[in-house]
Coordinates of C-alpha atoms and ligand atoms in Angstrom, one line a residue:
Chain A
X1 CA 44.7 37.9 66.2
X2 CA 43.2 41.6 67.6
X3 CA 39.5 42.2 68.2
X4 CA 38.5 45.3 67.4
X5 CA 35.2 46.6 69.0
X6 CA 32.7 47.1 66.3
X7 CA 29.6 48.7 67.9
X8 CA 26.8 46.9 70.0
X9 CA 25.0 44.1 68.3
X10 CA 21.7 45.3 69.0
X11 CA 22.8 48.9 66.7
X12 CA 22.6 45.9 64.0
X13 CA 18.6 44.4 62.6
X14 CA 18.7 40.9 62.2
X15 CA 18.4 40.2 58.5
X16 CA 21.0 43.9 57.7
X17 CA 24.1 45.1 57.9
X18 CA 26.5 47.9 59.0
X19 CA 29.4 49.5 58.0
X20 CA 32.5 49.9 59.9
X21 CA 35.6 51.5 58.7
X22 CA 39.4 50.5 60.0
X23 CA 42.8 51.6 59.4
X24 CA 42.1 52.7 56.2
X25 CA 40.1 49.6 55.1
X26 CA 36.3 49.1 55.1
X27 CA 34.1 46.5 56.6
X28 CA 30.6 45.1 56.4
X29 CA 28.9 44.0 59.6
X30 CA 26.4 41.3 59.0
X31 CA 23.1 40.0 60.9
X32 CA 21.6 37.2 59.7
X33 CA 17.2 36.7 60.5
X34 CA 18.6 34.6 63.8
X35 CA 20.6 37.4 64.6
X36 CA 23.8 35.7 64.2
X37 CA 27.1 37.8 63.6
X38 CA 29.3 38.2 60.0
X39 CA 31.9 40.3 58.7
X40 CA 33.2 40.6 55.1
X41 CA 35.2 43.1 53.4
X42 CA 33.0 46.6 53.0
X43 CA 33.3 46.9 49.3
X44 CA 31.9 44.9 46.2
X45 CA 34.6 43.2 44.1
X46 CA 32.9 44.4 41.0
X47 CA 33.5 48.2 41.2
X48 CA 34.3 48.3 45.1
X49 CA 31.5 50.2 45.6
X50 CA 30.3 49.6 49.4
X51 CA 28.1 47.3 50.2
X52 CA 26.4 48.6 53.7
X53 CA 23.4 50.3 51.5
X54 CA 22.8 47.1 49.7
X55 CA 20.2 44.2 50.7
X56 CA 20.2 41.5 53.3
X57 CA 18.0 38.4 51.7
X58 CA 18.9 35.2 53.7
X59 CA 22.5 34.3 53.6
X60 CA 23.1 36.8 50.5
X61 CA 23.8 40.1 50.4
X62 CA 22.9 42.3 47.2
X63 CA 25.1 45.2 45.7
X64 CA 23.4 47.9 45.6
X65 CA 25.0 49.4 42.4
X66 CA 24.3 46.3 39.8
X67 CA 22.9 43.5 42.1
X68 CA 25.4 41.4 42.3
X69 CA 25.0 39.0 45.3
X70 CA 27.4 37.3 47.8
X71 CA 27.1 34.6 50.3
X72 CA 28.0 36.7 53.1
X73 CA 28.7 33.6 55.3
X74 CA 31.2 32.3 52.8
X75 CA 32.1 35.4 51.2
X76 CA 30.9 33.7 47.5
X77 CA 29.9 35.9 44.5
X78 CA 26.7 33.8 43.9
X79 CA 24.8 36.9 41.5
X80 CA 26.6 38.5 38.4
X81 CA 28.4 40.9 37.7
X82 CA 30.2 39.9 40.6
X83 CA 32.6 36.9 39.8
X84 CA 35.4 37.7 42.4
X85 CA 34.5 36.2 46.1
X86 CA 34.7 38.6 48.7
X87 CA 36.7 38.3 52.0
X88 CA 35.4 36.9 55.0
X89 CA 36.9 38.4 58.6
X90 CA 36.2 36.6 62.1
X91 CA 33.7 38.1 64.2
X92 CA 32.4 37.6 68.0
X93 CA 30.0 39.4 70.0
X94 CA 31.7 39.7 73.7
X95 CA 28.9 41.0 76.6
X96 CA 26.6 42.3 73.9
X97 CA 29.5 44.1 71.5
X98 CA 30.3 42.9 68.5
X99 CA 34.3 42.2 67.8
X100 CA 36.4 42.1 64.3
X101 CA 39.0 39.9 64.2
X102 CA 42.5 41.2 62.6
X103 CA 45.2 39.3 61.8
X104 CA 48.3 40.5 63.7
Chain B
X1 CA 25.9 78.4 15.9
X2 CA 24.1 79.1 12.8
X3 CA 20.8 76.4 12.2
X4 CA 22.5 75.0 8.9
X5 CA 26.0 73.8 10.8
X6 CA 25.8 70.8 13.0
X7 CA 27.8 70.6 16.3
X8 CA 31.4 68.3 15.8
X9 CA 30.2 64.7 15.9
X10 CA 31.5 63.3 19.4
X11 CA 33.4 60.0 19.8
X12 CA 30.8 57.5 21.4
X13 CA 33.2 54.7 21.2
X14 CA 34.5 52.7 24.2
X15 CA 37.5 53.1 23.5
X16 CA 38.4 56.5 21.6
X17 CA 39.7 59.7 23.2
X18 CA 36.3 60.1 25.1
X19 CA 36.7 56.8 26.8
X20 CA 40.3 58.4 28.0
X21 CA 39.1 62.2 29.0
X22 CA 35.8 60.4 30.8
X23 CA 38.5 58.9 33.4
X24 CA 41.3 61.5 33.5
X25 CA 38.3 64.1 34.4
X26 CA 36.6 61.6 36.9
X27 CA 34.1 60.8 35.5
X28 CA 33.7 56.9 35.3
X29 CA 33.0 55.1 38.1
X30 CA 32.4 58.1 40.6
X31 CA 30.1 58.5 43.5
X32 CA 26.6 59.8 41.8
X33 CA 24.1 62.3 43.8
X34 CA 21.5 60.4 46.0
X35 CA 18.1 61.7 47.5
X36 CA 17.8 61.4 50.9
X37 CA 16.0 57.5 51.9
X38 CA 16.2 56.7 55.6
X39 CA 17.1 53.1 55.6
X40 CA 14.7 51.8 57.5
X41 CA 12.0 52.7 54.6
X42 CA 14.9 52.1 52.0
X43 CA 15.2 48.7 52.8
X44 CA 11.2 48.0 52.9
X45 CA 11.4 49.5 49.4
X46 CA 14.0 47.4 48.1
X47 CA 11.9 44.0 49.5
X48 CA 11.7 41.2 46.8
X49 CA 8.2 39.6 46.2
X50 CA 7.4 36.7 43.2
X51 CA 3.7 37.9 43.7
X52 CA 3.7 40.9 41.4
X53 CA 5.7 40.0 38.2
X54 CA 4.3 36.1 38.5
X55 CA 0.8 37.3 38.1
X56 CA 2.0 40.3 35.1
X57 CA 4.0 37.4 33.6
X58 CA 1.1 35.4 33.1
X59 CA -0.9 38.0 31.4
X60 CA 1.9 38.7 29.2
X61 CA 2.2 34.8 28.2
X62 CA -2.3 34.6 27.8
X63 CA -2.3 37.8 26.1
X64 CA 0.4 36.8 23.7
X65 CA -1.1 33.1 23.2
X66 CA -4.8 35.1 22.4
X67 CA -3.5 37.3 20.4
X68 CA -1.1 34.9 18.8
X69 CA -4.4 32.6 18.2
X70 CA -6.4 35.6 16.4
X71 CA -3.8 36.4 14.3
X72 CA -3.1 33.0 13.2
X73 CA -7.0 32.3 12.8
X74 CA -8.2 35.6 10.7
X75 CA -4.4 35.0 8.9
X76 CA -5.7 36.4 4.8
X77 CA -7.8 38.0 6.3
X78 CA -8.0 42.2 7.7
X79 CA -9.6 41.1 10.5
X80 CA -6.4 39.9 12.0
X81 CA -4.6 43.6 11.8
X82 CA -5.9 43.9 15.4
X83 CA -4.8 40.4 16.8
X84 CA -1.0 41.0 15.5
X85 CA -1.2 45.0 16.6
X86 CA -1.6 43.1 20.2
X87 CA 0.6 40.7 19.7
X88 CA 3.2 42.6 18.6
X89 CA 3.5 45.3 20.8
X90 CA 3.3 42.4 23.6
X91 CA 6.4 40.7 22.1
X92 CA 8.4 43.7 20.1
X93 CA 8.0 46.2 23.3
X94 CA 6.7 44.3 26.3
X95 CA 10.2 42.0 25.9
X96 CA 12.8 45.3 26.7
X97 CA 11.3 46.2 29.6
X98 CA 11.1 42.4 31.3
X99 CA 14.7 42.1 29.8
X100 CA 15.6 44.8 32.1
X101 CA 14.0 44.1 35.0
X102 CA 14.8 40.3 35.4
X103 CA 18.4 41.6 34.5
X104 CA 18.4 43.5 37.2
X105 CA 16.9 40.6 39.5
X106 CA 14.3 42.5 41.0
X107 CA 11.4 41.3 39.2
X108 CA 11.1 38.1 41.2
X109 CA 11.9 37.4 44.5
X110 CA 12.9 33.6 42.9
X111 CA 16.2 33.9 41.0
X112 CA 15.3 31.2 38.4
X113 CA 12.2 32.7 37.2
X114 CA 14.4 36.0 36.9
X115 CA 16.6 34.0 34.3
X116 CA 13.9 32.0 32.4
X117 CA 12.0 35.4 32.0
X118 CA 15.5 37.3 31.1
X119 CA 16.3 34.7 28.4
X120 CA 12.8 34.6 26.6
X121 CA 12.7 38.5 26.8
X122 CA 16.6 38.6 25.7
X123 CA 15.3 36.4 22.3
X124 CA 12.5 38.7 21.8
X125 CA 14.2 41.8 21.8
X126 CA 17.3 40.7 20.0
X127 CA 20.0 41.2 22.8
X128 CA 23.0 38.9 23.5
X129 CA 21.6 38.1 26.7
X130 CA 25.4 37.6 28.4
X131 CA 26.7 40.9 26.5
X132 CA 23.7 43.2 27.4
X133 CA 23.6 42.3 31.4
X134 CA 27.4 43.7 31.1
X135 CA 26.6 46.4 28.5
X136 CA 23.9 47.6 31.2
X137 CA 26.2 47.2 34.3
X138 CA 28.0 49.8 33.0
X139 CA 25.0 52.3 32.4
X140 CA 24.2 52.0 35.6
X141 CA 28.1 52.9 36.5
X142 CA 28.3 55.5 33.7
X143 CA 25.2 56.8 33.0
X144 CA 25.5 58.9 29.7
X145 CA 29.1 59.2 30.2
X146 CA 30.3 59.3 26.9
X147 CA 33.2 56.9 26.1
X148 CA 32.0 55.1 28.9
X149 CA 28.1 54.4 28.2
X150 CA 27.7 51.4 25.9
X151 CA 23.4 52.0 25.5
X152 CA 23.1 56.4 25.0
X153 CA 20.6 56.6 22.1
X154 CA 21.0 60.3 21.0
X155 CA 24.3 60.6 20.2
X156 CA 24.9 64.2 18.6
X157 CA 24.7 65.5 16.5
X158 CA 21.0 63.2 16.2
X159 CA 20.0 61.6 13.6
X160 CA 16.6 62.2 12.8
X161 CA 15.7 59.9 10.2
X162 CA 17.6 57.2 12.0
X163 CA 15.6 57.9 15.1
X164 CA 12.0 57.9 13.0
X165 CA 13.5 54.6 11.7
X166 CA 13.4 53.0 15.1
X167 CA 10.3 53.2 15.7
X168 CA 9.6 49.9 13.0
X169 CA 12.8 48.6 13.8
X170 CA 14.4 48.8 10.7
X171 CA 18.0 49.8 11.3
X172 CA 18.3 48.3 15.1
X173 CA 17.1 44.6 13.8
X174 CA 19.5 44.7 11.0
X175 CA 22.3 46.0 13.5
X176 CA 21.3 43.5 16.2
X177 CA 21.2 40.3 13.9
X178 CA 24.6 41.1 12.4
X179 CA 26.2 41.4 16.1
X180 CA 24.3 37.7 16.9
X181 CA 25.7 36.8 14.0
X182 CA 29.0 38.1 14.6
X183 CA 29.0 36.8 18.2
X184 CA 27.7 33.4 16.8
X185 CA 31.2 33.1 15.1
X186 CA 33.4 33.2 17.9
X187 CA 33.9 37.0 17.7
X188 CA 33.9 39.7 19.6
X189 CA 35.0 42.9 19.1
X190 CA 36.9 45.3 20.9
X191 CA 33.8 47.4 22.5
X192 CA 32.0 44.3 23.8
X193 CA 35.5 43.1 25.2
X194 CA 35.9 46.7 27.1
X195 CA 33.2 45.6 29.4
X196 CA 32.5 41.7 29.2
X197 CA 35.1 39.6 31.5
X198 CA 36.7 37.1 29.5
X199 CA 35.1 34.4 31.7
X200 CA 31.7 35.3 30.6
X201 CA 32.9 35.2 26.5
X202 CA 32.4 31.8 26.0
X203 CA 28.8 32.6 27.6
X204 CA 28.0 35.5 25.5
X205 CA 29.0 32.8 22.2
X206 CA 26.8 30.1 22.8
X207 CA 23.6 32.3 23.8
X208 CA 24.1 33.4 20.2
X209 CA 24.3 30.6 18.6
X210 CA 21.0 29.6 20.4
X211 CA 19.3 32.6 19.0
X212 CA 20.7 32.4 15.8
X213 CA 19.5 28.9 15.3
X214 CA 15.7 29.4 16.2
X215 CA 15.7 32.1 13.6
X216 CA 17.4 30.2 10.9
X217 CA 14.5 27.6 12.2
X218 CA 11.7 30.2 11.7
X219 CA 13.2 30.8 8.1
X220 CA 13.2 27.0 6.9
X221 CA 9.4 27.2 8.1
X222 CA 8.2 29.9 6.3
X223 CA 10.0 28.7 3.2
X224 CA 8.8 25.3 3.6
X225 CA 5.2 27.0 4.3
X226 CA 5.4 29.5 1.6
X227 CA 4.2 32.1 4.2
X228 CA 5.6 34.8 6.2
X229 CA 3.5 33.5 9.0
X230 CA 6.1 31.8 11.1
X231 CA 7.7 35.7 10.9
X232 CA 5.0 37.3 12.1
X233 CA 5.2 34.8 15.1
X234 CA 9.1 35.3 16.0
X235 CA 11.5 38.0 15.0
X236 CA 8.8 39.9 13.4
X237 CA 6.9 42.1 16.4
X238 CA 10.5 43.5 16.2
X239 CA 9.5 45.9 13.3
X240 CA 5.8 46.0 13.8
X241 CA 5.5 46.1 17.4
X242 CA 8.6 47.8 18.5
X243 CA 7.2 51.4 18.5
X244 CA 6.3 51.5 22.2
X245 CA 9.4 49.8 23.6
X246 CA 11.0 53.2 21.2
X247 CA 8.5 56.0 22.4
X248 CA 9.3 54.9 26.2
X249 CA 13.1 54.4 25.5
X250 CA 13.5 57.9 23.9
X251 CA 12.5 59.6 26.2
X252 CA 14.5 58.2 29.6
X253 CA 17.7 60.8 28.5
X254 CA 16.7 62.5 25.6
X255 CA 17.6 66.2 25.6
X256 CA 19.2 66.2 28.8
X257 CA 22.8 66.5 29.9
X258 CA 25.6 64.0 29.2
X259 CA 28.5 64.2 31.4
X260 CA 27.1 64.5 35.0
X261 CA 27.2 62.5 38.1
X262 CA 23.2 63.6 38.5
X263 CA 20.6 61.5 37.6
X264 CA 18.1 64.6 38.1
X265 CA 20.0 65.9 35.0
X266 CA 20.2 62.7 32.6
X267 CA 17.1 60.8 33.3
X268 CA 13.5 61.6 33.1
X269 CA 10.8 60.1 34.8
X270 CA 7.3 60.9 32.9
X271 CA 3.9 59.9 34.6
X272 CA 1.6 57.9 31.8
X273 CA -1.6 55.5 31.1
X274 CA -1.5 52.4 33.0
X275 CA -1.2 50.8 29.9
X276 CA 2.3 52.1 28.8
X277 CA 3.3 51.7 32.8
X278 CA 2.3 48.0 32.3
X279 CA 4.2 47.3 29.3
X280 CA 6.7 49.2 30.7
X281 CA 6.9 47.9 33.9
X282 CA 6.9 51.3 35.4
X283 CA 10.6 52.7 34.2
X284 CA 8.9 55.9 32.9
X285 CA 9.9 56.6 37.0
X286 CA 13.4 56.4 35.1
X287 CA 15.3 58.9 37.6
X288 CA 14.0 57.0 40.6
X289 CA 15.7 53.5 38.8
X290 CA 19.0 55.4 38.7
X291 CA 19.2 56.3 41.7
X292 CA 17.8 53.3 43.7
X293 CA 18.0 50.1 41.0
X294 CA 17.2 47.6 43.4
X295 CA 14.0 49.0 44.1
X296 CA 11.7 46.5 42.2
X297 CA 9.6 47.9 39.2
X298 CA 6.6 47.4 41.7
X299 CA 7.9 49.6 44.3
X300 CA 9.1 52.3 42.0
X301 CA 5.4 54.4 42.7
X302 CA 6.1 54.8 46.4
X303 CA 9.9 55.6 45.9
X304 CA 8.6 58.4 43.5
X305 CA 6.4 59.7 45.7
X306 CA 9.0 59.6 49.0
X307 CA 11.5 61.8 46.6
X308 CA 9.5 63.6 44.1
X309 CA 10.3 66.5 46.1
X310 CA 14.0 65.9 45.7
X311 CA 13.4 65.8 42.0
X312 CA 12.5 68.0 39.1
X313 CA 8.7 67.8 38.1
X314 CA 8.1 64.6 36.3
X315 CA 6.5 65.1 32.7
X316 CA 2.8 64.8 33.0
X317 CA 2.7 62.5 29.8
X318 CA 3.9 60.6 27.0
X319 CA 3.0 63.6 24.5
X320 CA 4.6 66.2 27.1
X321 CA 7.7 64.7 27.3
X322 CA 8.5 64.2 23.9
X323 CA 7.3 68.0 23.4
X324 CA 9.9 68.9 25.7
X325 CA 12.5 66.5 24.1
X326 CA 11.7 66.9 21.1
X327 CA 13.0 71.1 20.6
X328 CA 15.9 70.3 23.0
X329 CA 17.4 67.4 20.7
X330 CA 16.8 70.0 17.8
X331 CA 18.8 72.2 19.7
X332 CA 21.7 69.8 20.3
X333 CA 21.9 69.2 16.8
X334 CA 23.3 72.9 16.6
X335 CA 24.5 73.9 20.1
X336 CA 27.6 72.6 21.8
X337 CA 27.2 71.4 25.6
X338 CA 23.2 72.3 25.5
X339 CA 20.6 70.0 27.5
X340 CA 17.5 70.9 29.1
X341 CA 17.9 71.4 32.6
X342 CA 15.1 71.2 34.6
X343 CA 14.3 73.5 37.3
X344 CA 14.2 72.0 40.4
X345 CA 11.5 72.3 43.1
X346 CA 12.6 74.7 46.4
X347 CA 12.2 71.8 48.6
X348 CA 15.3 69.9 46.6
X349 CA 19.0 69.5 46.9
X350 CA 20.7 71.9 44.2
X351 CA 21.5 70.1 41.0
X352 CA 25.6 68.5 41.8
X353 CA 27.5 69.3 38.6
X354 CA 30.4 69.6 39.6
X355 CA 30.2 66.0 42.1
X356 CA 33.4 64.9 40.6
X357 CA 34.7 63.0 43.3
X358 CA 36.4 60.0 42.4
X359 CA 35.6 56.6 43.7
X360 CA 37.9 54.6 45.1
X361 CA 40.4 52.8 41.9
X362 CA 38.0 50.5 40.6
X363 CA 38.4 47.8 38.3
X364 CA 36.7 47.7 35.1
X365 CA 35.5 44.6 34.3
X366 CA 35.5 42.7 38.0
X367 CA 38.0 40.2 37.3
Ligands
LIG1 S1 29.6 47.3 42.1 FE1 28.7 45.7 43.2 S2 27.6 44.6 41.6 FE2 28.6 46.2 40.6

């Protein structure tokens, strides 16, 4: 596995998210109210529109297009219109950065 | 175009040519213009809270029980006339806009109470409650795109009369009863499968059949009563109280363009008496609920007044926007391609036409 460097965890409010864009594939960079660290794909599986102007409430996070919701944790599509789960990517924060792990 | 000829009647079907030429120019599923939030105020905005619609929610429910009580005790009587003028605009108008919102999920903070209040208000207004959350997805993706759009009310050339009709119901009841009924036997057709994943059909089936069996319920009691009472009580505000939820509805795109990736050019957003804004649950800010639509109907003031700026001037009233709407559907009636466009303030953004830019593929049903 690669770790990428994301951006400093603090650029992230607990309880929100970021976006962060990779070789061609987006990413959403997740905060939950304890300030832990998540990462799941950036775009809805509904109409893959992105998800980094959507809502953090808890473990969910809500589309902003039709408010779908996903377990950002697990990456499960908890809210319609979503029905496909989205995919969940390692994450670690290394001396206040936060990493993205990519398979090799 | 000369006043007697109408303009070419254009192919609202899912599925027809427009469906095709809505994709191959772009149009469906593209990236729509956006006012300027920052994020920060954005995501205050978009904050869930049970407060609000539990406390409207209860009014609804004592203000139909009252009203619902009057109307039952003066029944035979004129004295009731006022009782069921309540109740029905409560239950035949009040129903569309809680459908919406709790479809949405921004009504509540608590997801369940978003799907009790979605069901009863799905019954009331005579919606497949499975069919419609889908039907509406898409709206939101396509707003008035035609061929894309399964809910644009004027489709032109307008039909007056049919329009004059809504407002008691008439011709929508009769339309929405035979697709419960249709959808209560298993079928769906072709349109409804265009946008409701197969997973969800079974879904849209049995919700029917629900609805379909309290009104063949309300029938055997007002046979067995010998009164059109039970009527009056269910399925009934849909003709005689269903004027509001019409005089609100018409007005969100009528006149203005179809076609766009601008909500500033589709939608309207009129100021009006607390009252209407009540039983509306403030989507007369209709632009603003494009743009944003997980800004909760209670936060919908504030976002108006952080973008109103961005936006052309809302309409000042009820009566004001349906003077405006009124001479532009006219006009549509004769006039290829016409729509009222708005001017815009000098502190906005110039109006994005021509914001074609495709999305990224997306898939059309999320399966
Ligand atoms: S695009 Fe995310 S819910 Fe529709």
């Amino acid at each position: 596995m690669r770790w990428i460097t994301v951006c400093p965890v603090d650029d992230i409010d607990p309880e929100d998210l970021a976006p962060f864009d990779h070789a061609g594939q987006s990413y959403a960079i997740y905060r939950d109210e304890d300030g832990a660290v998540f990462a799941t794909d950036g775009l809805c599986t509904h109409e893959h529109v992105h998800l980094c102007n959507g809502l953090v409430m808890g473990s969910q996070i809500e589309c902003p297009k039709h408010n779908g919701r996903f377990n950002y944790k697990t990456g499960a599509a908890e809210r319609l219109p979503c029905v496909r789960d989205l995919k969940t990517h390692p994450v670690r924060v290394v001396d206040g950065m936060v990493e993205i792990g990519m398979e090799d | 175009m000369p006043k007697d000829t109408f303009v070419e009647k254009r192919d609202y079907s899912l599925t027809g040519p427009s469906a095709q030429r809505a994709i191959e120019l772009g149009l469906a599923s593209a990236q729509w213009y956006h006012s300027e939030v920052p994020r920060k105020v954005m995501k205050e905005l978009m904050q869930r809270r049970d407060g609000p619609a539990i406390r409207d929610t209860l009014i609804w429910f004592a203000l139909l029980g009252l009203s619902a009580w009057g109307g039952i005790q003066f029944w035979g009587n004129w004295s009731c006339v006022p009782f069921w003028a309540v109740y029905g605009v409560l239950y035949g108008s009040a129903c569309d806009s809680r459908w919406h919102e709790c479809g949405h999920g921004t009504a509540f903070k608590t997801g369940w109470m978003n799907d009790v209040v979605y069901h009863i208000a799905s019954f009331m207004v005579m919606r497949n409650p499975v069919s419609w959350r889908w039907s509406h997805a898409r709206h939101h993706t396509d707003t008035i795109i035609v061929g894309r759009d399964a809910e644009i009310a004027f489709m032109h050339p307008t039909s007056i009369a049919l329009n004059i009709l809504h407002f008691i119901g008439v011709v929508d009841v009769w339309q929405w009863l035979k697709i419960l009924a249709r959808n209560a036997t298993g079928n769906l057709n072709a349109e409804e499968r265009n946008y409701i994943p197969d997973a969800e059909v079974p879904k849209a089936i049995f919700w029917a059949r629900v609805h379909v069996a309290i009104y063949a319920a309300t029938l055997v009691a007002a046979v067995w009563m010998q009164s059109v009472l039970p009527f009056m009580l269910i399925g009934g505000p849909r003709f005689y109280g269903t004027w509001h939820m019409f005089m609100t509805g018409l007005i969100q795109h009528g006149g203005l363009a179809e076609d766009v990736l601008d909500h500033r050019l589709n939608s309207r957003t009129c100021l009006m008496n607390p009252a209407s804004r009540w039983i509306y649950w403030n989507m007369n800010y209709h632009v603003e609920h494009h743009m944003f639509p997980m800004v909760p109907y209670h936060a919908l003031p504030r976002l108006h007044a952080l973008i109103k700026d961005d936006l052309p001037a809302a309409c000042p009233s009820i009566p004001a926007a349906f003077a405006e709407m009124v001479p532009a559907i006219l006009r549509q009636r004769h006039e290829k391609g016409y729509f009222l466009r708005k001017k815009l303030p000098s502190s906005a953004r110039p109006y994005r036409e021509d914001f074609h830019q495709t999305a990224p593929a997306r898939s059309d049903k999320g399966k």
